[in-house]
XYZ file of N, CA and C in Angstrom:
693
model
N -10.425 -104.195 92.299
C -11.821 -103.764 92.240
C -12.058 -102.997 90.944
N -13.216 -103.427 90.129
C -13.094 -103.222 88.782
C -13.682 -101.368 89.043
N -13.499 -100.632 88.058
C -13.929 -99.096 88.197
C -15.299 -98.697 87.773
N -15.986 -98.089 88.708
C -17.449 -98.423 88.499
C -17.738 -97.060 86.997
N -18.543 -97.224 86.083
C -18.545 -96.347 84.594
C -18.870 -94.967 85.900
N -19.036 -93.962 84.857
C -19.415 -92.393 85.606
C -20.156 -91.793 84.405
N -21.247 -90.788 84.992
C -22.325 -90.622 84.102
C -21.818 -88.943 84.730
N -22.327 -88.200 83.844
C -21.548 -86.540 83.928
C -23.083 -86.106 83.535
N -24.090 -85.566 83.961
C -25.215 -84.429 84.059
C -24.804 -82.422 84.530
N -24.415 -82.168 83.271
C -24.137 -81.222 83.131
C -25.729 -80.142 82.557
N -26.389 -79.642 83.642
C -27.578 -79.023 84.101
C -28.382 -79.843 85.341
N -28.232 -80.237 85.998
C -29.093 -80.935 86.846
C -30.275 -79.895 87.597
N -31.522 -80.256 86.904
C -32.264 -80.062 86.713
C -33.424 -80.697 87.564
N -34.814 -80.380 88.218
C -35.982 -80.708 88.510
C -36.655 -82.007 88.460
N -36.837 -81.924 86.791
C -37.191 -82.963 86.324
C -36.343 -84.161 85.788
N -35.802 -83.473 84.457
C -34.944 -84.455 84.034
C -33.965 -84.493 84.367
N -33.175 -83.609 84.789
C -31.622 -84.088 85.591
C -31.909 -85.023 87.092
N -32.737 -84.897 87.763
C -33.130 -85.780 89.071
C -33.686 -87.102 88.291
N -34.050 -87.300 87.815
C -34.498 -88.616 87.444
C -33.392 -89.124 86.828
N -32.826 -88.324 85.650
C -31.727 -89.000 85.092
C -30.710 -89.221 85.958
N -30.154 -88.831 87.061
C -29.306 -88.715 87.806
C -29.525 -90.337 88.680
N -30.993 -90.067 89.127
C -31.795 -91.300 89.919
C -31.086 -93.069 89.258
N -31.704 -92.739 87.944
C -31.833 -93.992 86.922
C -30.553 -94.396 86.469
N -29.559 -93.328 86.206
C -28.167 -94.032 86.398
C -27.649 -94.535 87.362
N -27.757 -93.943 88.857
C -27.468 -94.483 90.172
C -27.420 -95.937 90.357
N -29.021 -96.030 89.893
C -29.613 -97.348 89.950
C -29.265 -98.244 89.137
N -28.497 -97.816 87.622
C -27.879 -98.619 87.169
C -26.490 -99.053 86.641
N -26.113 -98.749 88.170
C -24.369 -99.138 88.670
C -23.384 -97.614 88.253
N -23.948 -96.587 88.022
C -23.174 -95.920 87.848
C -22.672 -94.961 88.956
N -21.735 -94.404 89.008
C -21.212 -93.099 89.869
C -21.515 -91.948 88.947
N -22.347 -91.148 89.693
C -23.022 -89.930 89.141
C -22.227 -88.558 89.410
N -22.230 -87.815 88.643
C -21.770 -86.614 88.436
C -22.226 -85.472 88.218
N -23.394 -84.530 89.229
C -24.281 -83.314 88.907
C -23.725 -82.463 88.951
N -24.083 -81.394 87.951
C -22.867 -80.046 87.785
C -24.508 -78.535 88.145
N -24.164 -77.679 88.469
C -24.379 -76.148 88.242
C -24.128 -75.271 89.171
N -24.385 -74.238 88.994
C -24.156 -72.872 89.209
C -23.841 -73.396 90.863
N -24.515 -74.284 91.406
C -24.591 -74.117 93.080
C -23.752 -75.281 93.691
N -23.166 -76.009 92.646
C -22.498 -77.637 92.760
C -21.050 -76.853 94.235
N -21.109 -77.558 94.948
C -20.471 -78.118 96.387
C -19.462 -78.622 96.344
N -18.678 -79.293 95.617
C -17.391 -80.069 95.537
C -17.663 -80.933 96.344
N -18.724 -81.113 96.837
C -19.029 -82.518 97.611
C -20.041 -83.699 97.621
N -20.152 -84.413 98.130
C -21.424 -85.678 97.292
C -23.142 -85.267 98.212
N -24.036 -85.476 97.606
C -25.244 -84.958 97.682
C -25.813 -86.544 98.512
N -26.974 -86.019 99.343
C -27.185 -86.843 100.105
C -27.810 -88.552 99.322
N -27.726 -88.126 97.724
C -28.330 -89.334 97.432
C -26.899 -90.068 96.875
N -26.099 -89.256 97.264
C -23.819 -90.139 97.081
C -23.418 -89.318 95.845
N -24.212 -88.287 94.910
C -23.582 -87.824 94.097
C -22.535 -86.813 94.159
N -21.916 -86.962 93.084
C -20.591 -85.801 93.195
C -21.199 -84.350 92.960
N -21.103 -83.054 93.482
C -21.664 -82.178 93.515
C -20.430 -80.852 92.736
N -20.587 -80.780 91.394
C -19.649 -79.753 90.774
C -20.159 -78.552 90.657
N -19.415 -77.260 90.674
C -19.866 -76.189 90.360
C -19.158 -76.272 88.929
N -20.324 -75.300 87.954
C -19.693 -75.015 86.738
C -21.059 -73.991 86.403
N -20.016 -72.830 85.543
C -21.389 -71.834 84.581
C -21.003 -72.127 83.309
N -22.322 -72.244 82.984
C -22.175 -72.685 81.491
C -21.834 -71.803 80.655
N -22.085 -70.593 80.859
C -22.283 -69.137 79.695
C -20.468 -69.214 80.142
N -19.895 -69.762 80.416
C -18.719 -69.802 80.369
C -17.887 -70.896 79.890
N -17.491 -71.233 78.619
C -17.400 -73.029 78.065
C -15.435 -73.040 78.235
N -14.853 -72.157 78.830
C -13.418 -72.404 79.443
C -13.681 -73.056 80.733
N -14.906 -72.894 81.498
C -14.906 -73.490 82.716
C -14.427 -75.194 82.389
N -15.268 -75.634 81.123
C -15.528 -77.143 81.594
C -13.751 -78.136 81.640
N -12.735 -77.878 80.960
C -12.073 -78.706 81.032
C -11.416 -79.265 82.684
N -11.938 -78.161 83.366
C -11.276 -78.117 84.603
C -12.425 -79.146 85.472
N -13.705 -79.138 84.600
C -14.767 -80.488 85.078
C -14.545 -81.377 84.784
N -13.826 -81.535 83.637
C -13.552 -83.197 83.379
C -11.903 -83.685 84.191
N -11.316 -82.541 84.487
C -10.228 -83.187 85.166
C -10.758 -83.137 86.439
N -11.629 -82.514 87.302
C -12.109 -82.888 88.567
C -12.508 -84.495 88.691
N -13.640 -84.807 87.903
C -13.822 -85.895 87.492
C -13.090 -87.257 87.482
N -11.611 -86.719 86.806
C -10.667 -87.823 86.564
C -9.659 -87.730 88.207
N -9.811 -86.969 88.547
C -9.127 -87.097 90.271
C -9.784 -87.736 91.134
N -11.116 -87.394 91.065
C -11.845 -88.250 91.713
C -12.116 -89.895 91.436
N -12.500 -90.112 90.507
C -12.773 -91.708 90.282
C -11.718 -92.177 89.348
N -10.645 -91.746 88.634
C -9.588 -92.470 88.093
C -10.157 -92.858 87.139
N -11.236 -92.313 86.229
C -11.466 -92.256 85.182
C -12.334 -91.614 84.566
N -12.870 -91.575 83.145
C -13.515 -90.471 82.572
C -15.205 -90.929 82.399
N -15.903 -90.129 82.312
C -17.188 -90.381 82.004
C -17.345 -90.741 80.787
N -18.226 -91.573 81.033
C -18.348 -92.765 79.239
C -19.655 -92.252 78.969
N -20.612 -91.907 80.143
C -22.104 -91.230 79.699
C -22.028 -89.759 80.098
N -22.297 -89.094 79.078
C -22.680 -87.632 79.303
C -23.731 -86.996 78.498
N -24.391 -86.342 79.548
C -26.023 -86.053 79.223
C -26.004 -84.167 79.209
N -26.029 -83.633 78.617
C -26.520 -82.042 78.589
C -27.792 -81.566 78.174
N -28.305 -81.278 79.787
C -29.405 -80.800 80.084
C -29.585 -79.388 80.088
N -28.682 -78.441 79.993
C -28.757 -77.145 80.332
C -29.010 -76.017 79.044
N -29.991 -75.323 79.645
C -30.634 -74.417 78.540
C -30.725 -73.235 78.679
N -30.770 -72.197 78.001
C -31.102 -70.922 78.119
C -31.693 -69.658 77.271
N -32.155 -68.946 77.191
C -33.013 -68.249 76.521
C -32.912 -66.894 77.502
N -33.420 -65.577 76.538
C -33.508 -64.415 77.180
C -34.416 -63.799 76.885
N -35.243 -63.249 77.515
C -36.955 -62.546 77.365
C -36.277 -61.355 76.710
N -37.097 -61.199 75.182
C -36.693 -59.934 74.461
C -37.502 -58.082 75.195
N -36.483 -57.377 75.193
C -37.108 -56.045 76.127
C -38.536 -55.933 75.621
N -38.906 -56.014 74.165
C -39.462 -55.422 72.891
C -40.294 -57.463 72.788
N -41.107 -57.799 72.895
C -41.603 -58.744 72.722
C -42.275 -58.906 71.258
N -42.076 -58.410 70.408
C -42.395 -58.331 68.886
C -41.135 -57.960 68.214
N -39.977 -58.064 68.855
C -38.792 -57.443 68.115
C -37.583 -58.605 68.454
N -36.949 -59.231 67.729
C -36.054 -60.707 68.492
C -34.673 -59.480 68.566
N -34.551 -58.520 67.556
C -33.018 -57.475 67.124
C -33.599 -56.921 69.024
N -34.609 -56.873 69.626
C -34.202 -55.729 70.981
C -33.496 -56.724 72.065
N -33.202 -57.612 71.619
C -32.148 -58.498 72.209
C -30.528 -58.099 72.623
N -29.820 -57.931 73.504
C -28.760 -57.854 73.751
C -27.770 -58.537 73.070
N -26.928 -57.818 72.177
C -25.648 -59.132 71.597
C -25.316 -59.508 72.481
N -24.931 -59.472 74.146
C -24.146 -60.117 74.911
C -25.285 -61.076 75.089
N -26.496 -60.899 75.481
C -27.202 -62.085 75.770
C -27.341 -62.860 74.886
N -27.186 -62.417 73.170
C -27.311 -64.112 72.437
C -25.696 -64.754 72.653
N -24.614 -63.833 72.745
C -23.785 -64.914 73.121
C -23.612 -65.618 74.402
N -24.307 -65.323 75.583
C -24.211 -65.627 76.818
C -25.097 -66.864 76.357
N -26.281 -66.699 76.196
C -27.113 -67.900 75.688
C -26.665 -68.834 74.410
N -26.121 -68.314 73.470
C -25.658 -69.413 72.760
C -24.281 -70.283 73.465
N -23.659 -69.369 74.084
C -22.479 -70.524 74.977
C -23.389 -71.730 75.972
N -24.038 -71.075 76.500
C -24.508 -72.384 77.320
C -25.419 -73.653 76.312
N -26.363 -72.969 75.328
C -27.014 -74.039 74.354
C -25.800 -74.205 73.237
N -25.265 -73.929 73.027
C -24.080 -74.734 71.615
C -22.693 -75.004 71.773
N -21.957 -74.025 72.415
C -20.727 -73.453 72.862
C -19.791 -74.587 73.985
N -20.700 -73.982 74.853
C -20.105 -75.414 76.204
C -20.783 -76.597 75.694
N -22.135 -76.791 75.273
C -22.321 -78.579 74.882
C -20.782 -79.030 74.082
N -20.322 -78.103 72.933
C -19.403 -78.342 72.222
C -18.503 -78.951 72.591
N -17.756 -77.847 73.682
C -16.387 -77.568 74.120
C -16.998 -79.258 75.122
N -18.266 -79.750 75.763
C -17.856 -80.859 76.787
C -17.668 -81.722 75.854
N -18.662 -82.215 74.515
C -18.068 -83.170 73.568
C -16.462 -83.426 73.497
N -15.930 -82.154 73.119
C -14.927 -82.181 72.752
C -14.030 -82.887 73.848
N -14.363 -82.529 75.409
C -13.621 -83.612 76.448
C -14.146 -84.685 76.601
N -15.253 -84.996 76.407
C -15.774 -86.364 76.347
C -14.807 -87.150 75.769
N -14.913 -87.091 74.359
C -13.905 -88.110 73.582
C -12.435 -87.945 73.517
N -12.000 -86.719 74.372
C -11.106 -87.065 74.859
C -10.406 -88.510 76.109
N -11.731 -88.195 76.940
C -11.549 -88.965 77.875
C -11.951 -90.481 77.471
N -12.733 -90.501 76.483
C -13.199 -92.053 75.740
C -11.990 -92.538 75.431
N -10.968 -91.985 74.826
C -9.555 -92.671 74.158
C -9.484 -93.055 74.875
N -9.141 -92.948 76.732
C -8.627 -93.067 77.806
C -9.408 -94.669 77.935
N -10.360 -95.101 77.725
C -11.355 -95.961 78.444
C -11.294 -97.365 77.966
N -11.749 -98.341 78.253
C -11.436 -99.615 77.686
C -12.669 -99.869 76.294
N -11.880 -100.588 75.555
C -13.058 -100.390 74.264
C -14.241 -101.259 74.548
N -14.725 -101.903 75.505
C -15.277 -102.723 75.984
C -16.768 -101.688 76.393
N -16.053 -100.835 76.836
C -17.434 -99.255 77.658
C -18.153 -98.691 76.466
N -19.101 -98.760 76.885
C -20.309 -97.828 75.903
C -19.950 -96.423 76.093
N -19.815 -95.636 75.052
C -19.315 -93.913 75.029
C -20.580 -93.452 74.019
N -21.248 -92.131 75.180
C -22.458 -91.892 74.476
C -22.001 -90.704 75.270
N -22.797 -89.538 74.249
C -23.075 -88.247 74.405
C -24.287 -87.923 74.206
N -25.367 -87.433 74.900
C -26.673 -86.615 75.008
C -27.293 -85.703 75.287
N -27.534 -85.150 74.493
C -28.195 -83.550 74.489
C -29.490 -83.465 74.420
N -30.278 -82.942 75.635
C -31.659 -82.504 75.375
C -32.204 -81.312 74.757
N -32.777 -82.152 73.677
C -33.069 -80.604 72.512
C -34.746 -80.654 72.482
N -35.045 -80.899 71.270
C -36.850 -80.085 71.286
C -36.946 -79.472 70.197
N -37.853 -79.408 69.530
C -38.247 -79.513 67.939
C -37.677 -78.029 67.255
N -37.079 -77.754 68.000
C -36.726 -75.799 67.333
C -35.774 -76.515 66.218
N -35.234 -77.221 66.310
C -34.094 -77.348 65.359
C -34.673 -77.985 63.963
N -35.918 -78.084 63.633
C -36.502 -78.164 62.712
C -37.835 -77.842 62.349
N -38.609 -77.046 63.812
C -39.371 -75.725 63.860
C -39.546 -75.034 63.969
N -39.808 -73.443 62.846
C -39.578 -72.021 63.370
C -40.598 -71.437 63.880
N -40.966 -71.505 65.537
C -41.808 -70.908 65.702
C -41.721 -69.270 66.186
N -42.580 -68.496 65.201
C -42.573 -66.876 64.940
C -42.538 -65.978 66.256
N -41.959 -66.878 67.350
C -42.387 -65.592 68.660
C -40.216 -64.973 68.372
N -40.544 -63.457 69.200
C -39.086 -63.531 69.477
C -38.453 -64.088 70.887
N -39.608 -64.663 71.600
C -38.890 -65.602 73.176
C -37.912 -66.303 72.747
N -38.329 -67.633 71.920
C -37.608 -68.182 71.188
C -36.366 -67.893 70.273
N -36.159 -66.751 69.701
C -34.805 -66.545 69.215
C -33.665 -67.631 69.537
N -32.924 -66.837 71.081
C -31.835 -67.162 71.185
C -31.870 -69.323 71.508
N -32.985 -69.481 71.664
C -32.959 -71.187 72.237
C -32.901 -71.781 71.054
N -33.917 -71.269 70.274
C -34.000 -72.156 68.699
C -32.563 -72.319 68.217
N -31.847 -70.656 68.113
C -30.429 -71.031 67.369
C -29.837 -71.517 67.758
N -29.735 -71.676 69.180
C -28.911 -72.732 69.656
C -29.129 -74.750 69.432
N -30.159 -74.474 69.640
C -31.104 -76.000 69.058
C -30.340 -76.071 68.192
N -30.679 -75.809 66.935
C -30.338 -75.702 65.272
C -29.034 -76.144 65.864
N -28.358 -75.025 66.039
C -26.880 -75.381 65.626
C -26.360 -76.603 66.309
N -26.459 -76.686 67.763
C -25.953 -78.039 68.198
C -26.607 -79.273 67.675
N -27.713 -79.501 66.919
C -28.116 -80.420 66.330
C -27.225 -80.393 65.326
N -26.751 -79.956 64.097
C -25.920 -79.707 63.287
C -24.501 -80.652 63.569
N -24.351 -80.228 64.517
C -22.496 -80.814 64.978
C -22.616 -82.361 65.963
N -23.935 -82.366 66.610
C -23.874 -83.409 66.960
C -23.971 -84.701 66.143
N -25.271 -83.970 64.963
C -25.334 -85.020 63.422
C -23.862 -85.201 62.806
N -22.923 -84.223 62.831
C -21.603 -84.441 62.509
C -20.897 -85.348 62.928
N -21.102 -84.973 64.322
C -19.935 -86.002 65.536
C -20.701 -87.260 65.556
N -21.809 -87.611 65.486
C -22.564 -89.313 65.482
C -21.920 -89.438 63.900
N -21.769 -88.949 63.057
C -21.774 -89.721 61.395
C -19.979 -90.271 61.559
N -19.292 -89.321 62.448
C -18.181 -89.336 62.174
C -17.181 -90.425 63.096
N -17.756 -90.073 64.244
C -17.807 -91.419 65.146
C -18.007 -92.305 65.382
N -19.200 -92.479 65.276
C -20.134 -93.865 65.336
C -19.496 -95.160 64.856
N -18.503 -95.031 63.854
C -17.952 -96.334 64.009
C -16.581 -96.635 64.697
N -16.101 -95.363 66.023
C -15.267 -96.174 66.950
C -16.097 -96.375 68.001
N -17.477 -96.841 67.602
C -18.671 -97.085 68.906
C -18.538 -95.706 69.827
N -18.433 -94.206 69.511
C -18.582 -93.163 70.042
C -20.331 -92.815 70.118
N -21.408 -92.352 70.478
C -22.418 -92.304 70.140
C -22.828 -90.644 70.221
N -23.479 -89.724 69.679
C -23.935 -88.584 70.346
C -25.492 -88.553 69.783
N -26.319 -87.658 70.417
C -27.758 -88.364 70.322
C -28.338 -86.470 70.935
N -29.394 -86.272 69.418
C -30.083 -85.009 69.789
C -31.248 -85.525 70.499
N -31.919 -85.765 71.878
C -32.799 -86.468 72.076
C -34.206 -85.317 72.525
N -35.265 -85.581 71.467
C -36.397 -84.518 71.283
C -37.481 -85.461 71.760
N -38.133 -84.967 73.122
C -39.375 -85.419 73.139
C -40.540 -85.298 72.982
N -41.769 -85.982 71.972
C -43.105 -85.737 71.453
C -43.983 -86.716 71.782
N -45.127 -85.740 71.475
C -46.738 -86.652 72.112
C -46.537 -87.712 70.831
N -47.293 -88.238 71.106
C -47.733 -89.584 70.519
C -47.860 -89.139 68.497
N -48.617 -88.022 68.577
C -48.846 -87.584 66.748
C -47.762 -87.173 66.680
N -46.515 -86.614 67.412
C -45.099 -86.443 66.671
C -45.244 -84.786 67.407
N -45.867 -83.890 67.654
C -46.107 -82.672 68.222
C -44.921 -82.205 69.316
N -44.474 -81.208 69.305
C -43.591 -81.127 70.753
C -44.554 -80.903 71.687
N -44.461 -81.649 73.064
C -44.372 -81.728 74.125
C -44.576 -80.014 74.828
N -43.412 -79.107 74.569
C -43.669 -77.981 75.473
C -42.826 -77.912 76.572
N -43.774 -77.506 77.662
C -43.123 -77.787 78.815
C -44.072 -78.766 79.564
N -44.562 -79.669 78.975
C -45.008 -80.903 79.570
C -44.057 -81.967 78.967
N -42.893 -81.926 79.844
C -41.762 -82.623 79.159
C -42.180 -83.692 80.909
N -41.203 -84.678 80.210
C -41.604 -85.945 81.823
C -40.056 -86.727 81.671
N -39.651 -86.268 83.005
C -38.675 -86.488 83.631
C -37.692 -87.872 83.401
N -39.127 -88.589 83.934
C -38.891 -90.143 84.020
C -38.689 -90.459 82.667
N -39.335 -90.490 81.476
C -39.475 -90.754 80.165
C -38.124 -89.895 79.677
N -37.136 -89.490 80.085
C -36.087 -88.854 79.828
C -35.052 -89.620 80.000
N -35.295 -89.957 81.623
C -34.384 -90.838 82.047
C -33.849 -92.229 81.408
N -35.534 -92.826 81.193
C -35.479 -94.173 80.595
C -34.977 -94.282 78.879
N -35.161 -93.337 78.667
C -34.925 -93.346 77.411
C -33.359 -92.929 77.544
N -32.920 -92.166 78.111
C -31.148 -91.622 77.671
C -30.591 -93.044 78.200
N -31.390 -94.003 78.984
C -30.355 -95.035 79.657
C -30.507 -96.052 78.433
N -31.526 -96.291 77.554
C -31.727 -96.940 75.950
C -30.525 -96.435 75.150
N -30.832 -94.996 75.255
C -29.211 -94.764 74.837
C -27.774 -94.800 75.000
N -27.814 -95.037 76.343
C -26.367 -95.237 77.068
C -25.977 -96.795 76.615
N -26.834 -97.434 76.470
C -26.632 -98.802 76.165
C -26.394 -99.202 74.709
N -26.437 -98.021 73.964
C -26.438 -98.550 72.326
C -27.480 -99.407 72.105
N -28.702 -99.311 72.241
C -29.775 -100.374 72.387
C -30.952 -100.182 71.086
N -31.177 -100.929 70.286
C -31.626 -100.322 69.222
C -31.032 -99.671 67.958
N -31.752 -99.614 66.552
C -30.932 -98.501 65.819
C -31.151 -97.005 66.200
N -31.214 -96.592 66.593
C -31.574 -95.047 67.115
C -30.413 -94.308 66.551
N -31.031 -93.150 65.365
C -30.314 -92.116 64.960
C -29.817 -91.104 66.005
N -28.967 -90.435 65.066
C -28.837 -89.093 66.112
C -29.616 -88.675 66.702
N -30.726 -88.470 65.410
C -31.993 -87.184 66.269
C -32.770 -87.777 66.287
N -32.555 -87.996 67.987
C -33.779 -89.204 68.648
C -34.660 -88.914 69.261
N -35.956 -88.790 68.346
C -36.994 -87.863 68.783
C -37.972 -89.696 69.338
N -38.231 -89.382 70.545
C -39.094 -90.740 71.492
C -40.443 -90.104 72.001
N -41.611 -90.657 72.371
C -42.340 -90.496 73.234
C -42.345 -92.099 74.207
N -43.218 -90.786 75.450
C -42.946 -91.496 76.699
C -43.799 -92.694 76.629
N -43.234 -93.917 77.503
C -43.655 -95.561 77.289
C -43.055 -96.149 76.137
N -42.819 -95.425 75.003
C -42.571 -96.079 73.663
C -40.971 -96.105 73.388
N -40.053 -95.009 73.948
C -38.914 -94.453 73.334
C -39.171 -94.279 72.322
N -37.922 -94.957 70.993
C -37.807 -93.959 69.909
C -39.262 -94.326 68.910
N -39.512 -92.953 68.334
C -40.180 -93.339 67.271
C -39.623 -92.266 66.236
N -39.669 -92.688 65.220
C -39.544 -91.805 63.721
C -40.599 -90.963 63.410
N -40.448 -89.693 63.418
C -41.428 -88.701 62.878
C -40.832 -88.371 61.531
């Protein structure tokens, strides 16, 4: 019996982690939802249910070997959904910020995305060269817009920087068919979205990407119905 691929959603989330979770299901995969409240057991829609904190990026190797006990092999799709930010005491001041909270928040936005890359393609060596190996990160225009509030601080730098290393790891990879993908979603004039982000249009689009489908750069900024477009 051939081994069915495994898709790893590390934030499962409302919107886009339930849909994305949904849309891989549906397309033959064994799903893998991780956070703070994950069960070690499968969720009533058959998913695997992991606990993991992100502000902690030693947790994850012990997720990807859960992973490999369970299905006898490694996830070829992995999607990072998980975000974080910290309301400044001083709302005109980004310095009345806690150093522990920008590093608590930069581990979960740069730190652990890192450290799971880094097991991802570990576990890709493992896989037949035949499997599509994609990495995806949901980002959002900070990483090439500074907008002047201090809410934003600690999310933007994290944006920035994991855009940075993921543009690294796609230039550097990409030709052992490894893929990693900053995926930013905008209205139609190229504008961010906000928090009128749409779930479904997340889904469909990271599964464009799971497939190597298209030329689609790293920083794959799509709107919804269309996928990618170039801003």
């Amino acid at each position: 019996m051939a081994v069915k691929p495994v898709a790893l959603i590390l934030g499962y989330g409302p919107r886009i982690g339930v849909a994305t979770a949904r849309n891989f299901a549906n397309n033959g995969y064994d799903v893998v939802v991780t956070s703070r409240k994950g069960t070690g057991t499968r969720t009533a829609e058959g998913y695997l249910s992991l606990k993991v904190d992100l502000t902690h990026p030693d947790s994850i190797p012990a997720l990807y070997d859960a992973i490999k006990a369970e299905f006898n092999t490694s996830p070829s799709a992995v999607i990072y959904n998980a975000a974080a930010l910290t309301n400044p005491p001083s709302q005109d001041s980004m310095f009345s910020i806690r150093v522990e909270d920008v590093t608590s928040d930069l581990n979960v936005n740069t730190v652990s995305p890192y450290v799971a890359a880094q097991q991802a393609v570990a576990g890709w060596e493992t896989l037949p060269a035949g499997i599509k190996k994609t990495f995806i990160y949901t980002g959002n225009v900070l990483n090439i817009t500074v907008i002047p509030m201090a809410l934003f601080t600690n999310l933007g730098m994290g944006k920035a920087a994991s855009a940075y290393w993921l543009g690294v790891a796609d230039g550097t990879y990409s030709t052992q068919g490894y893929r990693f993908f900053y995926a930013d979603e905008r209205t139609e004039t190229g504008k961010n979205v906000g928090n009128d982000i749409d779930g479904s249009a997340h889904a469909s689009f990271f599964e464009q990407l799971a497939n190597h489908e298209g030329n689609v750069p790293w920083h794959a900024t799509f709107v919804k119905g269309k996928g990618y477009v170039k801003f």
